[in-house]
PDB file of C-alpha atoms in Angstrom:
ATOM      1  CA  ASP A   1    -121.866-186.258 -43.252  1.00 65.00           C
ATOM      2  CA  GLY A   2    -118.529-184.603 -42.267  1.00 72.00           C
ATOM      3  CA  GLY A   3    -116.194-186.649 -40.085  1.00 93.00           C
ATOM      4  CA  ILE A   4    -113.063-188.549 -39.569  1.00 96.00           C
ATOM      5  CA  THR A   5    -112.797-192.264 -40.810  1.00 96.00           C
ATOM      6  CA  GLN A   6    -110.229-194.590 -39.460  1.00 97.00           C
ATOM      7  CA  SER A   7    -109.772-197.969 -40.955  1.00 93.00           C
ATOM      8  CA  PRO A   8    -109.628-200.660 -40.119  1.00 93.00           C
ATOM      9  CA  LYS A   9    -111.380-200.821 -36.741  1.00 94.00           C
ATOM     10  CA  TYR A  10    -109.356-203.929 -35.605  1.00 95.00           C
ATOM     11  CA  LEU A  11    -105.929-204.881 -36.920  1.00 94.00           C
ATOM     12  CA  PHE A  12    -103.777-207.925 -36.167  1.00 93.00           C
ATOM     13  CA  ARG A  13    -100.116-208.204 -37.199  1.00 91.00           C
ATOM     14  CA  LYS A  14     -97.276-210.405 -36.406  1.00 91.00           C
ATOM     15  CA  GLU A  15     -94.313-209.005 -34.515  1.00 89.00           C
ATOM     16  CA  GLY A  16     -91.680-207.595 -36.794  1.00 89.00           C
ATOM     17  CA  GLN A  17     -94.138-206.404 -39.594  1.00 92.00           C
ATOM     18  CA  ASN A  18     -94.761-202.735 -40.407  1.00 94.00           C
ATOM     19  CA  VAL A  19     -98.432-201.814 -40.467  1.00 95.00           C
ATOM     20  CA  THR A  20    -100.345-198.694 -41.697  1.00 96.00           C
ATOM     21  CA  LEU A  21    -103.347-197.227 -40.143  1.00 97.00           C
ATOM     22  CA  SER A  22    -105.537-195.100 -42.325  1.00 97.00           C
ATOM     23  CA  CYS A  23    -107.094-191.732 -41.194  1.00 98.00           C
ATOM     24  CA  GLU A  24    -109.263-189.677 -43.551  1.00 97.00           C
ATOM     25  CA  GLN A  25    -111.381-186.425 -42.864  1.00 97.00           C
ATOM     26  CA  ASN A  26    -113.682-184.367 -44.940  1.00 96.00           C
ATOM     27  CA  LEU A  27    -114.044-181.604 -42.332  1.00 94.00           C
ATOM     28  CA  ASN A  28    -111.552-179.269 -44.344  1.00 94.00           C
ATOM     29  CA  HIS A  29    -109.503-179.087 -41.160  1.00 93.00           C
ATOM     30  CA  ASP A  30    -105.834-177.977 -41.437  1.00 92.00           C
ATOM     31  CA  ALA A  31    -104.502-179.823 -38.443  1.00 93.00           C
ATOM     32  CA  MET A  32    -104.524-183.571 -37.953  1.00 95.00           C
ATOM     33  CA  TYR A  33    -103.128-185.669 -35.029  1.00 95.00           C
ATOM     34  CA  TRP A  34    -102.403-189.334 -34.030  1.00 97.00           C
ATOM     35  CA  TYR A  35    -102.687-190.394 -30.435  1.00 96.00           C
ATOM     36  CA  ARG A  36    -101.978-193.753 -28.740  1.00 97.00           C
ATOM     37  CA  GLN A  37    -104.217-194.664 -25.813  1.00 95.00           C
ATOM     38  CA  ASP A  38    -103.279-197.268 -23.258  1.00 92.00           C
ATOM     39  CA  PRO A  39    -105.327-198.117 -20.141  1.00 84.00           C
ATOM     40  CA  GLY A  40    -104.629-195.760 -17.258  1.00 80.00           C
ATOM     41  CA  GLN A  41    -102.312-193.443 -19.310  1.00 84.00           C
ATOM     42  CA  GLY A  42    -104.762-191.217 -21.163  1.00 88.00           C
ATOM     43  CA  LEU A  43    -103.909-189.960 -24.760  1.00 93.00           C
ATOM     44  CA  ARG A  44    -100.241-189.537 -25.695  1.00 94.00           C
ATOM     45  CA  LEU A  45     -99.529-187.593 -28.954  1.00 94.00           C
ATOM     46  CA  ILE A  46     -97.516-189.496 -31.561  1.00 97.00           C
ATOM     47  CA  TYR A  47     -97.422-187.066 -34.556  1.00 96.00           C
ATOM     48  CA  TYR A  48     -99.267-184.019 -35.608  1.00 94.00           C
ATOM     49  CA  SER A  49     -99.404-182.010 -38.791  1.00 94.00           C
ATOM     50  CA  GLN A  50    -100.673-178.387 -38.998  1.00 91.00           C
ATOM     51  CA  ILE A  51    -100.375-178.185 -42.804  1.00 92.00           C
ATOM     52  CA  VAL A  52     -99.864-180.425 -45.927  1.00 95.00           C
ATOM     53  CA  ASN A  53     -96.359-181.604 -46.389  1.00 95.00           C
ATOM     54  CA  ASP A  54     -95.379-180.897 -42.840  1.00 95.00           C
ATOM     55  CA  PHE A  55     -95.462-182.720 -39.587  1.00 95.00           C
ATOM     56  CA  GLN A  56     -93.987-182.648 -36.218  1.00 94.00           C
ATOM     57  CA  LYS A  57     -93.117-185.342 -33.686  1.00 96.00           C
ATOM     58  CA  GLY A  58     -95.172-185.654 -30.499  1.00 94.00           C
ATOM     59  CA  ASP A  59     -94.348-186.989 -27.278  1.00 92.00           C
ATOM     60  CA  ILE A  60     -93.848-190.694 -28.284  1.00 96.00           C
ATOM     61  CA  ALA A  61     -92.777-190.725 -31.927  1.00 97.00           C
ATOM     62  CA  GLU A  62     -90.229-193.271 -31.745  1.00 96.00           C
ATOM     63  CA  GLY A  63     -91.081-196.286 -33.880  1.00 96.00           C
ATOM     64  CA  TYR A  64     -93.816-194.472 -35.906  1.00 97.00           C
ATOM     65  CA  SER A  65     -93.911-192.530 -39.186  1.00 97.00           C
ATOM     66  CA  VAL A  66     -96.414-190.423 -40.932  1.00 98.00           C
ATOM     67  CA  SER A  67     -97.059-188.548 -44.109  1.00 97.00           C
ATOM     68  CA  ARG A  68     -99.381-185.640 -45.045  1.00 97.00           C
ATOM     69  CA  GLU A  69     -99.498-185.514 -49.039  1.00 97.00           C
ATOM     70  CA  LYS A  70    -103.099-184.418 -48.872  1.00 97.00           C
ATOM     71  CA  LYS A  71    -105.086-182.289 -46.571  1.00 96.00           C
ATOM     72  CA  GLU A  72    -107.723-185.051 -46.167  1.00 97.00           C
ATOM     73  CA  SER A  73    -105.323-187.904 -45.260  1.00 98.00           C
ATOM     74  CA  PHE A  74    -102.751-188.471 -42.449  1.00 98.00           C
ATOM     75  CA  PRO A  75    -101.659-192.272 -42.432  1.00 98.00           C
ATOM     76  CA  LEU A  76     -99.691-193.637 -39.612  1.00 98.00           C
ATOM     77  CA  THR A  77     -97.123-196.471 -40.099  1.00 97.00           C
ATOM     78  CA  VAL A  78     -96.258-198.523 -36.917  1.00 96.00           C
ATOM     79  CA  THR A  79     -92.828-199.934 -37.688  1.00 94.00           C
ATOM     80  CA  SER A  80     -90.949-202.968 -36.353  1.00 89.00           C
ATOM     81  CA  ALA A  81     -88.958-200.428 -34.255  1.00 88.00           C
ATOM     82  CA  GLN A  82     -91.857-199.713 -31.851  1.00 89.00           C
ATOM     83  CA  LYS A  83     -91.230-202.024 -28.927  1.00 88.00           C
ATOM     84  CA  ASN A  84     -94.758-202.252 -27.700  1.00 91.00           C
ATOM     85  CA  PRO A  85     -97.201-201.536 -30.485  1.00 93.00           C
ATOM     86  CA  THR A  86    -100.379-203.204 -29.199  1.00 95.00           C
ATOM     87  CA  ALA A  87    -102.700-200.296 -28.409  1.00 96.00           C
ATOM     88  CA  PHE A  88    -105.701-198.321 -29.299  1.00 96.00           C
ATOM     89  CA  TYR A  89    -104.877-195.582 -31.930  1.00 97.00           C
ATOM     90  CA  LEU A  90    -106.906-192.455 -32.410  1.00 96.00           C
ATOM     91  CA  CYS A  91    -106.784-189.929 -35.192  1.00 97.00           C
ATOM     92  CA  ALA A  92    -108.195-186.437 -34.875  1.00 95.00           C
ATOM     93  CA  SER A  93    -108.416-183.227 -36.733  1.00 95.00           C
ATOM     94  CA  SER A  94    -109.172-179.639 -35.753  1.00 92.00           C
ATOM     95  CA  VAL A  95    -109.237-175.997 -36.729  1.00 85.00           C
ATOM     96  CA  GLN A  96    -106.160-174.157 -35.805  1.00 75.00           C
ATOM     97  CA  LEU A  97    -107.583-172.130 -32.918  1.00 74.00           C
ATOM     98  CA  PRO A  98    -109.012-173.260 -30.564  1.00 77.00           C
ATOM     99  CA  PRO A  99    -107.691-176.865 -31.275  1.00 81.00           C
ATOM    100  CA  ALA A 100    -111.049-178.490 -30.480  1.00 83.00           C
ATOM    101  CA  ALA A 101    -110.446-181.971 -31.914  1.00 87.00           C
ATOM    102  CA  PHE A 102    -112.726-184.199 -33.817  1.00 93.00           C
ATOM    103  CA  PHE A 103    -111.844-187.809 -33.252  1.00 95.00           C
ATOM    104  CA  GLY A 104    -112.256-190.893 -35.404  1.00 96.00           C
ATOM    105  CA  GLN A 105    -113.552-194.153 -33.969  1.00 96.00           C
ATOM    106  CA  GLY A 106    -110.051-195.581 -33.430  1.00 96.00           C
ATOM    107  CA  THR A 107    -108.063-198.601 -34.586  1.00 96.00           C
ATOM    108  CA  ARG A 108    -107.188-201.303 -32.054  1.00 95.00           C
ATOM    109  CA  LEU A 109    -103.943-202.770 -33.100  1.00 96.00           C
ATOM    110  CA  THR A 110    -102.816-206.114 -31.694  1.00 95.00           C
ATOM    111  CA  VAL A 111     -99.334-207.477 -32.462  1.00 91.00           C
ATOM    112  CA  VAL A 112     -98.866-211.111 -31.802  1.00 88.00           C
TER     113      VAL A 112
ATOM    114  CA  ALA B   1     -95.043-176.904 -20.526  1.00 73.00           C
ATOM    115  CA  GLN B   2     -98.690-177.398 -19.797  1.00 82.00           C
ATOM    116  CA  SER B   3    -100.192-180.276 -17.880  1.00 90.00           C
ATOM    117  CA  VAL B   4    -103.395-181.470 -16.710  1.00 93.00           C
ATOM    118  CA  THR B   5    -104.237-183.333 -13.498  1.00 95.00           C
ATOM    119  CA  GLN B   6    -107.343-185.477 -12.893  1.00 95.00           C
ATOM    120  CA  LEU B   7    -107.326-186.836  -9.475  1.00 88.00           C
ATOM    121  CA  GLY B   8    -108.354-190.368  -8.996  1.00 86.00           C
ATOM    122  CA  SER B   9    -109.172-192.902 -11.802  1.00 91.00           C
ATOM    123  CA  HIS B  10    -112.707-193.900 -10.981  1.00 95.00           C
ATOM    124  CA  VAL B  11    -115.795-192.100  -9.606  1.00 96.00           C
ATOM    125  CA  SER B  12    -119.056-193.895  -8.879  1.00 97.00           C
ATOM    126  CA  VAL B  13    -122.394-192.052  -8.324  1.00 97.00           C
ATOM    127  CA  SER B  14    -125.937-193.089  -8.050  1.00 97.00           C
ATOM    128  CA  GLU B  15    -128.503-192.316 -10.712  1.00 97.00           C
ATOM    129  CA  GLY B  16    -129.888-188.831 -10.150  1.00 97.00           C
ATOM    130  CA  ALA B  17    -126.974-187.771  -7.971  1.00 98.00           C
ATOM    131  CA  LEU B  18    -124.685-184.831  -8.691  1.00 98.00           C
ATOM    132  CA  VAL B  19    -121.730-185.631 -10.903  1.00 97.00           C
ATOM    133  CA  LEU B  20    -118.463-183.848 -10.144  1.00 97.00           C
ATOM    134  CA  LEU B  21    -115.219-184.682 -12.121  1.00 98.00           C
ATOM    135  CA  ARG B  22    -112.245-182.559 -11.132  1.00 97.00           C
ATOM    136  CA  CYS B  23    -109.604-181.061 -13.361  1.00 97.00           C
ATOM    137  CA  ASN B  24    -106.527-178.743 -12.631  1.00 96.00           C
ATOM    138  CA  TYR B  25    -104.259-177.449 -14.978  1.00 95.00           C
ATOM    139  CA  SER B  26    -100.790-175.957 -15.108  1.00 92.00           C
ATOM    140  CA  SER B  27    -100.161-173.184 -17.458  1.00 82.00           C
ATOM    141  CA  SER B  28     -98.357-169.785 -17.230  1.00 74.00           C
ATOM    142  CA  VAL B  29    -101.230-168.027 -19.009  1.00 79.00           C
ATOM    143  CA  PRO B  30    -104.945-168.685 -19.108  1.00 78.00           C
ATOM    144  CA  PRO B  31    -105.285-171.500 -21.672  1.00 89.00           C
ATOM    145  CA  TYR B  32    -108.139-173.037 -23.704  1.00 92.00           C
ATOM    146  CA  LEU B  33    -109.775-175.898 -21.717  1.00 94.00           C
ATOM    147  CA  PHE B  34    -111.808-178.778 -22.886  1.00 95.00           C
ATOM    148  CA  TRP B  35    -113.720-181.774 -21.636  1.00 97.00           C
ATOM    149  CA  TYR B  36    -114.143-185.028 -23.717  1.00 97.00           C
ATOM    150  CA  VAL B  37    -116.218-188.154 -23.185  1.00 97.00           C
ATOM    151  CA  GLN B  38    -115.159-191.614 -24.534  1.00 96.00           C
ATOM    152  CA  TYR B  39    -117.605-194.560 -24.591  1.00 94.00           C
ATOM    153  CA  PRO B  40    -115.951-198.065 -24.733  1.00 89.00           C
ATOM    154  CA  ASN B  41    -114.044-198.864 -28.044  1.00 87.00           C
ATOM    155  CA  GLN B  42    -114.976-195.494 -29.505  1.00 92.00           C
ATOM    156  CA  GLY B  43    -113.257-192.213 -30.130  1.00 93.00           C
ATOM    157  CA  LEU B  44    -113.590-189.053 -27.957  1.00 95.00           C
ATOM    158  CA  GLN B  45    -116.537-186.572 -28.249  1.00 96.00           C
ATOM    159  CA  LEU B  46    -116.179-182.981 -27.274  1.00 95.00           C
ATOM    160  CA  LEU B  47    -118.522-182.127 -24.378  1.00 97.00           C
ATOM    161  CA  LEU B  48    -117.518-178.515 -23.946  1.00 96.00           C
ATOM    162  CA  LYS B  49    -114.818-175.836 -24.177  1.00 94.00           C
ATOM    163  CA  TYR B  50    -113.611-172.802 -22.560  1.00 94.00           C
ATOM    164  CA  THR B  51    -111.847-170.150 -24.747  1.00 91.00           C
ATOM    165  CA  THR B  52    -112.761-166.652 -23.571  1.00 87.00           C
ATOM    166  CA  GLY B  53    -115.627-164.810 -22.090  1.00 87.00           C
ATOM    167  CA  ALA B  54    -118.143-166.417 -19.646  1.00 89.00           C
ATOM    168  CA  THR B  55    -116.421-168.549 -17.195  1.00 91.00           C
ATOM    169  CA  LEU B  56    -119.342-171.023 -16.809  1.00 96.00           C
ATOM    170  CA  VAL B  57    -119.481-173.139 -19.906  1.00 96.00           C
ATOM    171  CA  LYS B  58    -122.520-175.265 -20.849  1.00 96.00           C
ATOM    172  CA  GLY B  59    -122.026-178.389 -22.929  1.00 96.00           C
ATOM    173  CA  ILE B  60    -123.939-181.261 -24.388  1.00 95.00           C
ATOM    174  CA  ASN B  61    -126.004-183.855 -22.388  1.00 94.00           C
ATOM    175  CA  GLY B  62    -126.524-181.413 -19.472  1.00 96.00           C
ATOM    176  CA  PHE B  63    -122.783-180.977 -18.532  1.00 98.00           C
ATOM    177  CA  GLU B  64    -121.249-177.724 -17.537  1.00 98.00           C
ATOM    178  CA  ALA B  65    -117.995-176.690 -16.335  1.00 98.00           C
ATOM    179  CA  GLU B  66    -116.548-173.518 -14.581  1.00 96.00           C
ATOM    180  CA  PHE B  67    -113.218-171.862 -15.380  1.00 95.00           C
ATOM    181  CA  LYS B  68    -111.656-170.621 -12.125  1.00 94.00           C
ATOM    182  CA  LYS B  69    -108.349-168.849 -12.794  1.00 91.00           C
ATOM    183  CA  SER B  70    -107.476-168.496  -9.208  1.00 91.00           C
ATOM    184  CA  GLU B  71    -107.742-172.091  -8.492  1.00 93.00           C
ATOM    185  CA  THR B  72    -106.402-173.240 -11.925  1.00 94.00           C
ATOM    186  CA  SER B  73    -109.444-175.487 -12.125  1.00 95.00           C
ATOM    187  CA  PHE B  74    -111.983-176.519 -14.795  1.00 97.00           C
ATOM    188  CA  HIS B  75    -114.265-179.016 -12.997  1.00 97.00           C
ATOM    189  CA  LEU B  76    -117.093-180.711 -14.897  1.00 98.00           C
ATOM    190  CA  THR B  77    -120.534-181.082 -13.310  1.00 98.00           C
ATOM    191  CA  LYS B  78    -123.941-182.483 -14.021  1.00 98.00           C
ATOM    192  CA  PRO B  79    -126.816-181.970 -11.511  1.00 97.00           C
ATOM    193  CA  SER B  80    -128.428-185.340 -11.986  1.00 98.00           C
ATOM    194  CA  ALA B  81    -126.639-188.427 -13.375  1.00 98.00           C
ATOM    195  CA  HIS B  82    -128.063-190.741 -15.826  1.00 97.00           C
ATOM    196  CA  MET B  83    -127.085-194.339 -16.584  1.00 97.00           C
ATOM    197  CA  SER B  84    -126.106-193.300 -20.021  1.00 96.00           C
ATOM    198  CA  ASP B  85    -123.400-190.960 -18.505  1.00 97.00           C
ATOM    199  CA  ALA B  86    -121.209-193.972 -17.728  1.00 97.00           C
ATOM    200  CA  ALA B  87    -118.122-193.374 -19.648  1.00 97.00           C
ATOM    201  CA  GLU B  88    -114.477-192.221 -19.381  1.00 97.00           C
ATOM    202  CA  TYR B  89    -113.982-188.455 -19.257  1.00 97.00           C
ATOM    203  CA  PHE B  90    -110.856-186.587 -20.244  1.00 97.00           C
ATOM    204  CA  CYS B  91    -109.835-183.047 -19.471  1.00 96.00           C
ATOM    205  CA  ALA B  92    -107.554-181.223 -21.921  1.00 95.00           C
ATOM    206  CA  VAL B  93    -105.684-177.935 -22.139  1.00 93.00           C
ATOM    207  CA  SER B  94    -104.038-176.075 -24.953  1.00 90.00           C
ATOM    208  CA  ASP B  95    -102.180-172.725 -25.152  1.00 84.00           C
ATOM    209  CA  THR B  96    -103.819-169.933 -27.150  1.00 82.00           C
ATOM    210  CA  GLY B  97    -101.021-169.307 -29.659  1.00 80.00           C
ATOM    211  CA  ALA B  98    -100.677-170.435 -33.277  1.00 75.00           C
ATOM    212  CA  ASN B  99    -100.200-173.975 -33.863  1.00 73.00           C
ATOM    213  CA  SER B 100    -101.330-174.925 -30.339  1.00 81.00           C
ATOM    214  CA  LYS B 101    -102.182-178.510 -29.500  1.00 84.00           C
ATOM    215  CA  LEU B 102    -104.023-180.363 -26.831  1.00 89.00           C
ATOM    216  CA  THR B 103    -102.536-181.938 -23.718  1.00 91.00           C
ATOM    217  CA  PHE B 104    -104.750-184.583 -22.042  1.00 93.00           C
ATOM    218  CA  GLY B 105    -105.228-185.782 -18.522  1.00 93.00           C
ATOM    219  CA  LYS B 106    -105.215-189.421 -17.822  1.00 93.00           C
ATOM    220  CA  GLY B 107    -108.921-189.658 -17.680  1.00 95.00           C
ATOM    221  CA  ILE B 108    -111.462-190.643 -15.175  1.00 96.00           C
ATOM    222  CA  THR B 109    -114.053-193.404 -15.369  1.00 96.00           C
ATOM    223  CA  LEU B 110    -117.627-192.623 -14.316  1.00 97.00           C
ATOM    224  CA  SER B 111    -119.869-195.329 -13.136  1.00 97.00           C
ATOM    225  CA  VAL B 112    -123.622-194.806 -12.517  1.00 97.00           C
ATOM    226  CA  ARG B 113    -125.393-197.042 -10.040  1.00 97.00           C
ATOM    227  CA  PRO B 114    -129.100-197.736 -10.506  1.00 95.00           C
TER     228      PRO B 114
END
């Protein structure tokens, strides 16, 4: 079955540690996205990539980094520079137009 | 820049009643419009989308939405609510150019009373 796989579903880390969230898709979509979701704030775009080896900052990129070495994969690293990393992170992919995104099941990151 | 407004954070309806979730957008040109649903601790699922053509769009689970350019609105409706419709709903907008991306509203939680 085609879809987007995010792993792990739950992740706990100590403050000051970097952590990488995995996102893999087998939909053959060119575009991939990372969103952060906090209660009452909707989805905020962290980074997006329209093509392999290229990505752009979204609205809240500070403290995050990404790579896009393969079409299928778009991992997100939450660095120690992110002031408030505890959140629900969603990965998505889409065709270019219209950008109707398919979402993964999310990773809930808790930093203690 | 585009934006989406979903007024209110919570709507409660009785089972069998009409569901109406409002969405207004801000865009200089007619955009693409989307509604997504999210169940607890899950990702978002596309309910329906408007791109071009017919302004009344039908989606999954009996939902539909109407694009009204004069009102810059894309309200989501369902004639008869079911308990399984309880979830969070997001309206989203994108422009129609190359490399467009989605901008989401803050979402609205739908509760269904038995």
